[in-house]
Tab-separated table of C-alpha atoms and ligand atoms in Angstrom:
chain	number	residue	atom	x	y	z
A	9	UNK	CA	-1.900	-18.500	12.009
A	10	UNK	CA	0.540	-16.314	14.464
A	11	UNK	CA	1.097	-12.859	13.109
A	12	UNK	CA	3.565	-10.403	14.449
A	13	UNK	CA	2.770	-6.458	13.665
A	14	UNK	CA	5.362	-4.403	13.215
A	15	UNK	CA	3.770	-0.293	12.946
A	16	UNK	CA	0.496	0.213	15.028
A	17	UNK	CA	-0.924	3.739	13.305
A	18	UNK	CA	-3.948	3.478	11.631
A	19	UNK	CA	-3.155	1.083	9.359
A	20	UNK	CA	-2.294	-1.574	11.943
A	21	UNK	CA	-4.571	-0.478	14.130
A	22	UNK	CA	-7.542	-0.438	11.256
A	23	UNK	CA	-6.379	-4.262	10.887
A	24	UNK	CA	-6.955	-5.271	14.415
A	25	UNK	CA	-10.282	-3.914	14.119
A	26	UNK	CA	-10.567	-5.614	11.355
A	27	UNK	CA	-9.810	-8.686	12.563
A	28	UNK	CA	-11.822	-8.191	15.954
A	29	UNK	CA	-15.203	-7.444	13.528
A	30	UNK	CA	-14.670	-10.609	10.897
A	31	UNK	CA	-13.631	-13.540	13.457
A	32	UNK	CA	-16.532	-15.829	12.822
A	33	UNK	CA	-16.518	-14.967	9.578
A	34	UNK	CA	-13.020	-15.978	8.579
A	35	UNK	CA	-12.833	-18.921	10.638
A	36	UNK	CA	-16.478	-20.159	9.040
A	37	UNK	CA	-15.558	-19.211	5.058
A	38	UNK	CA	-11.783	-19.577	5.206
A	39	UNK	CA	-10.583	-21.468	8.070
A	40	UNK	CA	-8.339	-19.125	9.391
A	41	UNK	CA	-8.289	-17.998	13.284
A	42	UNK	CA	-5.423	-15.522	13.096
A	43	UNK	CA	-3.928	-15.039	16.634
A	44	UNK	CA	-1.632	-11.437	17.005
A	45	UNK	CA	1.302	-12.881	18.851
A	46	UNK	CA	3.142	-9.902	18.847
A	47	UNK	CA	2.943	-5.816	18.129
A	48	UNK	CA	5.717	-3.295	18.205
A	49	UNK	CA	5.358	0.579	17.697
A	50	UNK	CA	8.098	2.885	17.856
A	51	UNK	CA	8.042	3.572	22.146
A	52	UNK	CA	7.424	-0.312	22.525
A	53	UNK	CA	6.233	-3.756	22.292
A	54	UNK	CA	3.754	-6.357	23.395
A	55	UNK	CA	4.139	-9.991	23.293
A	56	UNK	CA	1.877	-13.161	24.120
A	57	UNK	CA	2.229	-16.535	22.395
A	58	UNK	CA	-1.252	-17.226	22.463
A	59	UNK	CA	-2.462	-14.068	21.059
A	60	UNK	CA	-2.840	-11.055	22.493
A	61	UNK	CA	-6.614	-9.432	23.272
A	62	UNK	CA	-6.636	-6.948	20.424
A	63	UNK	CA	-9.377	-4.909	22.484
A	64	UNK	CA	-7.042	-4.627	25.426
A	65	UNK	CA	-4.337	-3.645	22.763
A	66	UNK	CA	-6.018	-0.911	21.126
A	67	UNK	CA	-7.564	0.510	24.237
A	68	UNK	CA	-3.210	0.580	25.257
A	69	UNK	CA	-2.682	2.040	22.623
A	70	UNK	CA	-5.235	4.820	22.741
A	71	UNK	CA	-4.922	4.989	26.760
A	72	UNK	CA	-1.234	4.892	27.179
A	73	UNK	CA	0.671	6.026	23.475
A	74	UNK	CA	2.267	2.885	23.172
A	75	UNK	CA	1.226	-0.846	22.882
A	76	UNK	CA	4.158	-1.097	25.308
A	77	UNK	CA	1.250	-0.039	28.071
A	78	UNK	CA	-0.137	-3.723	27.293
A	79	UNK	CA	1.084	-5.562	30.032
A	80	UNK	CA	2.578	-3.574	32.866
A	81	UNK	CA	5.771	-3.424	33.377
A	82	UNK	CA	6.947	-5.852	30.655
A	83	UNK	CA	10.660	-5.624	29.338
A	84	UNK	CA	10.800	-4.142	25.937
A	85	UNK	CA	12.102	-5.549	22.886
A	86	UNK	CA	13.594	-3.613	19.888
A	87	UNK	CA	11.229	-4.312	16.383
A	88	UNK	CA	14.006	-6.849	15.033
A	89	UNK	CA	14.538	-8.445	18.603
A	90	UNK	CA	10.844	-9.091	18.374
A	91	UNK	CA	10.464	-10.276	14.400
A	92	UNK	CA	13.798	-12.712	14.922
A	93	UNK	CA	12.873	-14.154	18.044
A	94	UNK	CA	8.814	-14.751	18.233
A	95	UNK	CA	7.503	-17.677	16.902
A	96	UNK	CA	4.990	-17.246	13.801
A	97	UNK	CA	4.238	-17.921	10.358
A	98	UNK	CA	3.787	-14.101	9.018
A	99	UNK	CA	5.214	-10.073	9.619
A	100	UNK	CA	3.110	-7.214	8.759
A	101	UNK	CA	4.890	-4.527	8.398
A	102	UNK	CA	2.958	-1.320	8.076
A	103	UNK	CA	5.582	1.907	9.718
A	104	UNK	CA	5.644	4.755	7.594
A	105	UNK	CA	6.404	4.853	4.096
A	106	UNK	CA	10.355	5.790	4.023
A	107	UNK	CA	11.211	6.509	0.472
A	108	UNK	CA	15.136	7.568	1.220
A	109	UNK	CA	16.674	4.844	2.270
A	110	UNK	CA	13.106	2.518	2.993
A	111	UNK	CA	14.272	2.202	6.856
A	112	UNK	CA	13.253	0.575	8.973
A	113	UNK	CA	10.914	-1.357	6.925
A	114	UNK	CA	14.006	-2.781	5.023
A	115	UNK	CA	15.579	-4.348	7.958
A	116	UNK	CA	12.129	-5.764	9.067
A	117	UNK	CA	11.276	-7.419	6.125
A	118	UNK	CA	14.819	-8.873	5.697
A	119	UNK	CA	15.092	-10.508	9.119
A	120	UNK	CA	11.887	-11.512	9.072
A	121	UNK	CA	12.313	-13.550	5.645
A	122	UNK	CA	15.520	-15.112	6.951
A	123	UNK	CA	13.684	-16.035	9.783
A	124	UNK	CA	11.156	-17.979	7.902
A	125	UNK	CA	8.651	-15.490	8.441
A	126	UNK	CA	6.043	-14.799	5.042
A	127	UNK	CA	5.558	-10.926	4.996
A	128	UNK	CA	2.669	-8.788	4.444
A	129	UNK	CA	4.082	-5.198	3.761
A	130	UNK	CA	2.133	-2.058	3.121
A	131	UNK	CA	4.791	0.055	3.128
A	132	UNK	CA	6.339	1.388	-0.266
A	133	UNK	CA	9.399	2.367	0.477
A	134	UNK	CA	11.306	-1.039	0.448
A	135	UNK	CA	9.450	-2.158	-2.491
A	136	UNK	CA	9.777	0.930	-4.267
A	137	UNK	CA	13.998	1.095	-3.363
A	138	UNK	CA	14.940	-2.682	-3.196
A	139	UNK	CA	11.612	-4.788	-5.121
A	140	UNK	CA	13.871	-7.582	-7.646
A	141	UNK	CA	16.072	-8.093	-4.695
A	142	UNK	CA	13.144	-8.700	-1.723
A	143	UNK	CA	11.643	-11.217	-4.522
A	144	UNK	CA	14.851	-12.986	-4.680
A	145	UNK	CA	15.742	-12.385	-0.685
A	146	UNK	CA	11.488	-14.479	-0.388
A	147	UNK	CA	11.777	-17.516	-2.406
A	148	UNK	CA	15.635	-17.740	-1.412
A	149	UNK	CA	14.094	-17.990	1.912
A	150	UNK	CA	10.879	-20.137	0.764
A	151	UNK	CA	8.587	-17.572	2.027
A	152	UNK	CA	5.849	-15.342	0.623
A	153	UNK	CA	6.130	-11.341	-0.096
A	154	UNK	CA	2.607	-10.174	-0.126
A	155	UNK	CA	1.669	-6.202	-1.181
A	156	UNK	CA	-1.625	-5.805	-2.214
A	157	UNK	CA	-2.346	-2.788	-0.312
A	158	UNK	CA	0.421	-0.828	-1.311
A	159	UNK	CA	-1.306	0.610	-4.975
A	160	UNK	CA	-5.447	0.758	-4.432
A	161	UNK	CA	-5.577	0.959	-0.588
A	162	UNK	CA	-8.806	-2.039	-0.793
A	163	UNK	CA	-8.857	-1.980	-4.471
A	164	UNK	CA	-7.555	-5.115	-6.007
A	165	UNK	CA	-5.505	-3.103	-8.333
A	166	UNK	CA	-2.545	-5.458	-8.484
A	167	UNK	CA	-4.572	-8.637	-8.490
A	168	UNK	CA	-6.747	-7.590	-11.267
A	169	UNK	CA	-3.930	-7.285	-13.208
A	170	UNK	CA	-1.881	-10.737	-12.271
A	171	UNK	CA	-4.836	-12.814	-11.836
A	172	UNK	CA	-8.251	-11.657	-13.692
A	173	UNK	CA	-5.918	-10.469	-16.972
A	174	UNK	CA	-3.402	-13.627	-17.273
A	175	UNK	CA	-4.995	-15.277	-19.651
A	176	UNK	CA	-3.754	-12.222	-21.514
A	177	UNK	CA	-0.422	-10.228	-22.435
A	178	UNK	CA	-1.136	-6.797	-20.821
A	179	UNK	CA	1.045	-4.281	-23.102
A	180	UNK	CA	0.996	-1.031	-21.420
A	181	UNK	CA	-0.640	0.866	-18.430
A	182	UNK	CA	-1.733	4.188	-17.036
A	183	UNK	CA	-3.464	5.441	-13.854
A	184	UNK	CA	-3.895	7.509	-11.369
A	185	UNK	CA	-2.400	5.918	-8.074
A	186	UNK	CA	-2.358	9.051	-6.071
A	187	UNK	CA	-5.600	10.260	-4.352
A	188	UNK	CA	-4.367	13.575	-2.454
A	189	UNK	CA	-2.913	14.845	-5.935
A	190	UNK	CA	-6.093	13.401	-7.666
A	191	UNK	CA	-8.337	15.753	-4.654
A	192	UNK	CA	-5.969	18.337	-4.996
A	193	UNK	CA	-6.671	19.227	-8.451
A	194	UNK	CA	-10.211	17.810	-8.822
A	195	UNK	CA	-10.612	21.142	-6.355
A	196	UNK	CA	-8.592	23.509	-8.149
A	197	UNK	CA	-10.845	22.693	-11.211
A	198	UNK	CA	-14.225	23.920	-9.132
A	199	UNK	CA	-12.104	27.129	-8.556
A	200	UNK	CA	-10.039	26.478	-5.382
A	201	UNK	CA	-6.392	27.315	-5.270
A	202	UNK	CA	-3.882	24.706	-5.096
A	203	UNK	CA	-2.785	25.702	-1.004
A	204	UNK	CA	-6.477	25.933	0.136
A	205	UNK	CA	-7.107	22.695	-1.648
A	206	UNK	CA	-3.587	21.067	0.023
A	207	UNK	CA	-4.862	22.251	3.652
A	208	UNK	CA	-8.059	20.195	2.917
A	209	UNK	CA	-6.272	17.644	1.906
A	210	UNK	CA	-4.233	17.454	5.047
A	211	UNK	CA	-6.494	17.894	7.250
A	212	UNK	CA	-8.695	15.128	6.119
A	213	UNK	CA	-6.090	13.075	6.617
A	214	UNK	CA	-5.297	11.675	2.816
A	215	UNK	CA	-1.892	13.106	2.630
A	216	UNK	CA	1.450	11.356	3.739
A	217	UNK	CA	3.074	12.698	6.613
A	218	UNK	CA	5.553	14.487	4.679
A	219	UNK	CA	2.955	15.470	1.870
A	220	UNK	CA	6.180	16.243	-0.822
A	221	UNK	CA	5.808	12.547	-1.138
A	222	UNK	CA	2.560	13.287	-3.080
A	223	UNK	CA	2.672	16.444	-4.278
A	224	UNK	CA	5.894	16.005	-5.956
A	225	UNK	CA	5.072	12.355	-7.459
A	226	UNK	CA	7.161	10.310	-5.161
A	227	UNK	CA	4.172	7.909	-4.223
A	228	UNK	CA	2.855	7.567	-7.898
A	229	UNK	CA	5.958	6.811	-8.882
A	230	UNK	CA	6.408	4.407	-6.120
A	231	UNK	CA	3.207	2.722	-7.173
A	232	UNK	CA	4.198	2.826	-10.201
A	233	UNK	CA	7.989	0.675	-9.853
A	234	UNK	CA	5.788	-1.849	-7.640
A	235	UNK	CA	2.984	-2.100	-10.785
A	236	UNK	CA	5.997	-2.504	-13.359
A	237	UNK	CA	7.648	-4.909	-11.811
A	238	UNK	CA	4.658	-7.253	-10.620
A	239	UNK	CA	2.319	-6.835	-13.541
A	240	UNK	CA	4.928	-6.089	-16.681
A	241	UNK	CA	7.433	-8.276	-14.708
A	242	UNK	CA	10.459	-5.196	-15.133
A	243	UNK	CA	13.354	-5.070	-12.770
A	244	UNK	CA	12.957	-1.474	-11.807
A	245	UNK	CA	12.977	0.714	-9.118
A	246	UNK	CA	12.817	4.317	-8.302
A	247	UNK	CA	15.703	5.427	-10.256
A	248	UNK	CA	14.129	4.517	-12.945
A	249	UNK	CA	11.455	6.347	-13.276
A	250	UNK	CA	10.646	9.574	-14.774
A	251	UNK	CA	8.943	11.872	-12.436
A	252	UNK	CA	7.320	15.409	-12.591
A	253	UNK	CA	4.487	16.171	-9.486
A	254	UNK	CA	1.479	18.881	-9.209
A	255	UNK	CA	3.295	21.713	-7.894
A	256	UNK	CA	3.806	23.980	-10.822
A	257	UNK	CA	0.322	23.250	-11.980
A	258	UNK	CA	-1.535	26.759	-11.711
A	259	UNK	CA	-5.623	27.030	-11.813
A	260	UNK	CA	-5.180	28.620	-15.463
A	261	UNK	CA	-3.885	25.282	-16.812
A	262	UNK	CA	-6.834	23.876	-15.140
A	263	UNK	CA	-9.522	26.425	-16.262
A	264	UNK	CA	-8.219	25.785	-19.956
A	265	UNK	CA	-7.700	22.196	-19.908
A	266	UNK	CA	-11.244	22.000	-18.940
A	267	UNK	CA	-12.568	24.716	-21.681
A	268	UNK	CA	-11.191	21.691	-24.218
A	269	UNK	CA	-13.060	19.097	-22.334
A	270	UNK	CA	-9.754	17.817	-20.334
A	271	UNK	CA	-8.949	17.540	-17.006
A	272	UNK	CA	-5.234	17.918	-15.292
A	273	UNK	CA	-4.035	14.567	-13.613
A	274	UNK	CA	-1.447	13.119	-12.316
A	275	UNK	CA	-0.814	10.434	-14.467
A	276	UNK	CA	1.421	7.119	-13.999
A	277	UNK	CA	2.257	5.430	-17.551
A	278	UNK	CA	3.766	2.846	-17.929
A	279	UNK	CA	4.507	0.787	-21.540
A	280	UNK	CA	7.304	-0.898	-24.102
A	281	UNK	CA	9.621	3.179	-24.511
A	282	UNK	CA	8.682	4.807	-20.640
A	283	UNK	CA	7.664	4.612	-17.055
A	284	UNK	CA	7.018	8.450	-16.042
A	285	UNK	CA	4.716	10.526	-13.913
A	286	UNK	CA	3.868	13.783	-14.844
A	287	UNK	CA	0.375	16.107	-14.910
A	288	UNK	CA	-1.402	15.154	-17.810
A	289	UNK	CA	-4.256	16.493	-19.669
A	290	UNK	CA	-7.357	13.437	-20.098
A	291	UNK	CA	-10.659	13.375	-21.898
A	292	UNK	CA	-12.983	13.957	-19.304
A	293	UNK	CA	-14.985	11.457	-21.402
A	294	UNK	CA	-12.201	9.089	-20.587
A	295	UNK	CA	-13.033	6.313	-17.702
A	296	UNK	CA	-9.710	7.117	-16.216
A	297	UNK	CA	-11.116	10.392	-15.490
A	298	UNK	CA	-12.350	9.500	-12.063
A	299	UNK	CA	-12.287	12.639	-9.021
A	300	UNK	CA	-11.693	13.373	-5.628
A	301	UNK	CA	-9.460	10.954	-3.693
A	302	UNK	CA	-10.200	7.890	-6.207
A	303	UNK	CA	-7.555	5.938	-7.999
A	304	UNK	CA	-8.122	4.824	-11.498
A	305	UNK	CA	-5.972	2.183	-13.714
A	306	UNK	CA	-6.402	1.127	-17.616
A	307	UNK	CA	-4.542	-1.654	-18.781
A	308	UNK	CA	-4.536	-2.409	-22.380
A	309	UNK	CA	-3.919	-5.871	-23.495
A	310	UNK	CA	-3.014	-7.871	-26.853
A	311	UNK	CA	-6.756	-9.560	-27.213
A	312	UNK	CA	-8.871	-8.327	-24.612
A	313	UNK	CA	-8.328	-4.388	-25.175
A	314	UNK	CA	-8.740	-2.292	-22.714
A	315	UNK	CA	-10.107	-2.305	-19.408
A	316	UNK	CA	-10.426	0.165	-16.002
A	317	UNK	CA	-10.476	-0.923	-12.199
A	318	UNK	CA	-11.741	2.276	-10.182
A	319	UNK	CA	-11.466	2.730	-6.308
A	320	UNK	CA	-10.696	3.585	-3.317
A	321	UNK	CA	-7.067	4.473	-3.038
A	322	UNK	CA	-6.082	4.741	0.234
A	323	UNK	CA	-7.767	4.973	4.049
A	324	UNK	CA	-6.951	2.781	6.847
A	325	UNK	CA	-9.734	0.159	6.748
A	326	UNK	CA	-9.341	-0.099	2.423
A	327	UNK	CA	-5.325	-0.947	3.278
A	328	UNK	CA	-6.339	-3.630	6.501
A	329	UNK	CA	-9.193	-4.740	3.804
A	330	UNK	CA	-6.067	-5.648	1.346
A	331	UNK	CA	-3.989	-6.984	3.817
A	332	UNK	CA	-6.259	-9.084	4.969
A	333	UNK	CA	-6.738	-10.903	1.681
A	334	UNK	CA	-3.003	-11.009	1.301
A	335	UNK	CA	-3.244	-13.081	4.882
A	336	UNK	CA	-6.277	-15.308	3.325
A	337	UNK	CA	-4.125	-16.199	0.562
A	338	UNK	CA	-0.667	-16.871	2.305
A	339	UNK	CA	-2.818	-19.302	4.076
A	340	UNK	CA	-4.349	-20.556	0.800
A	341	UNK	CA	-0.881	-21.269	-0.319
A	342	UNK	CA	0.634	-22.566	2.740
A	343	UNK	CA	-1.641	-25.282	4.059
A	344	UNK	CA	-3.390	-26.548	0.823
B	18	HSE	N1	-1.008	9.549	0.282
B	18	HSE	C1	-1.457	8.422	-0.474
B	18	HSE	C2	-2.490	8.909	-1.491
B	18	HSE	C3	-2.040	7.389	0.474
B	18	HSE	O1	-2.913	10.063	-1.383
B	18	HSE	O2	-2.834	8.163	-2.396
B	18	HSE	C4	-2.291	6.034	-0.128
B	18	HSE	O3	-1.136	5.405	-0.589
């Protein structure tokens, strides 16, 4: 399978290393010997038909800035140039979560779709903005739109949902989809102000690169449109939701949620009357109660009741992990 990469931070880069560890192992249990035919970052691009040496690529990288120090000298291509033109069977497109206007990602996506291309997207800004119309825009096109590793990071959040529950009619859900908020005030509740607990949080690397995107409930709520419309099967997006984030939270409303056995979290709810995300008060006898950087979800459903998937949320070698199984099964699907 040819892949082109479009975004080589940690995310991409976690995936060539992923890919560089599990060779033998994917080739042996799945079949698949994906070859990187292409990467582009934002100062430049590499390009070789027969797969580029993903050592050499992340030593570039590292070395030079740019993947564009790959081959000396080569011309450079613009992302779309490279996603139109370059022959292959799937994008991944993992830049930086853009929740204004979800560019570039958008325009990636698009032209790869149109040019027969399945995509693999971690990023939640076009799905977030734009999701019923990129699910129309991929089987228009024939092709595959695969997320899984934009709610979870490595936990199979979405697929536990679609696949393990669909014998079932799930009626509502809550979680926590947010791991710097869900750090955030898991410190503030051991006595650490919300600023010295945000300055942790940064500096270990959990929070977006704009952290408002977290603290004010712009990626839960994210999460949250891609959840609705993929598990409940709405047609929703952003606008839609109603959103309230973890800055006016204050360590008193912590201290006495806690002296009535509760916990403050950032909660994403989703059922038949709303889709919101505001601090919420849980049972700390509750499973959804989970601390630190973990994500939590409970789905409740017409026979089975209910049931919680706890993980991981986010980290650069959780997200490759996902998007690696989204790769298995585009393959699954493709050449069965
Ligand atoms: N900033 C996000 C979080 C990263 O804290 O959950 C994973 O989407």
């Amino acid at each position: 399978m040819r892949v082109v990469i479009v975004g080589f931070g940690v995310v991409g880069q976690s995936f060539a290393k992923l890919l560089l560890s599990r060779s033998a192992d994917l080739y042996n249990r799945h079949g698949i010997k994906p070859r990187i035919v292409a990467c582009v970052d934002n100062s430049g691009s590499a390009i070789a038909p027969p797969g580029l040496d993903l050592k050499r690529l992340l030593e570039a990288k590292k070395t030079k800035g740019t993947v564009g120090g790959y081959e000396k000298g080569s011309t450079k291509f613009d992302s779309l140039q490279v996603i139109d033109k370059v022959d292959a069977e799937v994008m991944l497109e993992c830049t930086p979560t853009n929740l204004n206007d979800g560019e570039p990602a958008t325009s990636h996506i698009t032209t790869a779709m149109r040019s027969h291309k399945h995509v693999i997207c971690v990023n939640k800004g076009p799905l977030a903005l734009a999701f019923p119309s990129l699910i129309e825009l991929a089987n228009y096109n024939g092709v595959m739109l695969r997320f899984s590793g934009t709610v979870g990071g490595g936990t199979p959040i979405l697929e536990f949902a679609k696949r393990c529950l669909k014998g079932d009619r799930i009626t509502s859900f809550q979680g926590i989809l947010n791991g710097t908020t869900n750090y955030i005030l898991s410190k503030m509740e051991q006595g650490r102000t919300y600023d010295s607990a945000m300055k942790d949080a940064k500096e270990k690397g959990y929070a977006e690169a704009n952290p408002s995107l977290d603290v004010d409930g712009f990626d839960a709520a994210a999460k949250l449109v891609i959840m609705a419309n993929w598990v409940m099967g709405m047609k929703v997006t952003m606008k839609d939701i109603q959103r309230t984030g973890i800055v006016n939270v204050t360590l008193s409303d912590v201290k006495n949620a806690a002296e009535r056995g509760n916990a403050v979290k950032l909660l994403a709810v989703c059922d038949s009357r709303q889709l919101h995300v505001a601090p919420t008060e849980v049972a700390k006898t509750d499973p959804i109660c989970v601390d630190g950087t973990l994500n939590a979800v409970t789905f409740s459903s017409e026979h089975s009741g209910q049931q919680t998937i706890i993980g991981r949320g986010a980290g650069g070698m959780e997200t490759a992990s996902a998007m690696l199984r989204d790769l298995i099964e585009i393959r699954e699907a493709t050449f069965s």
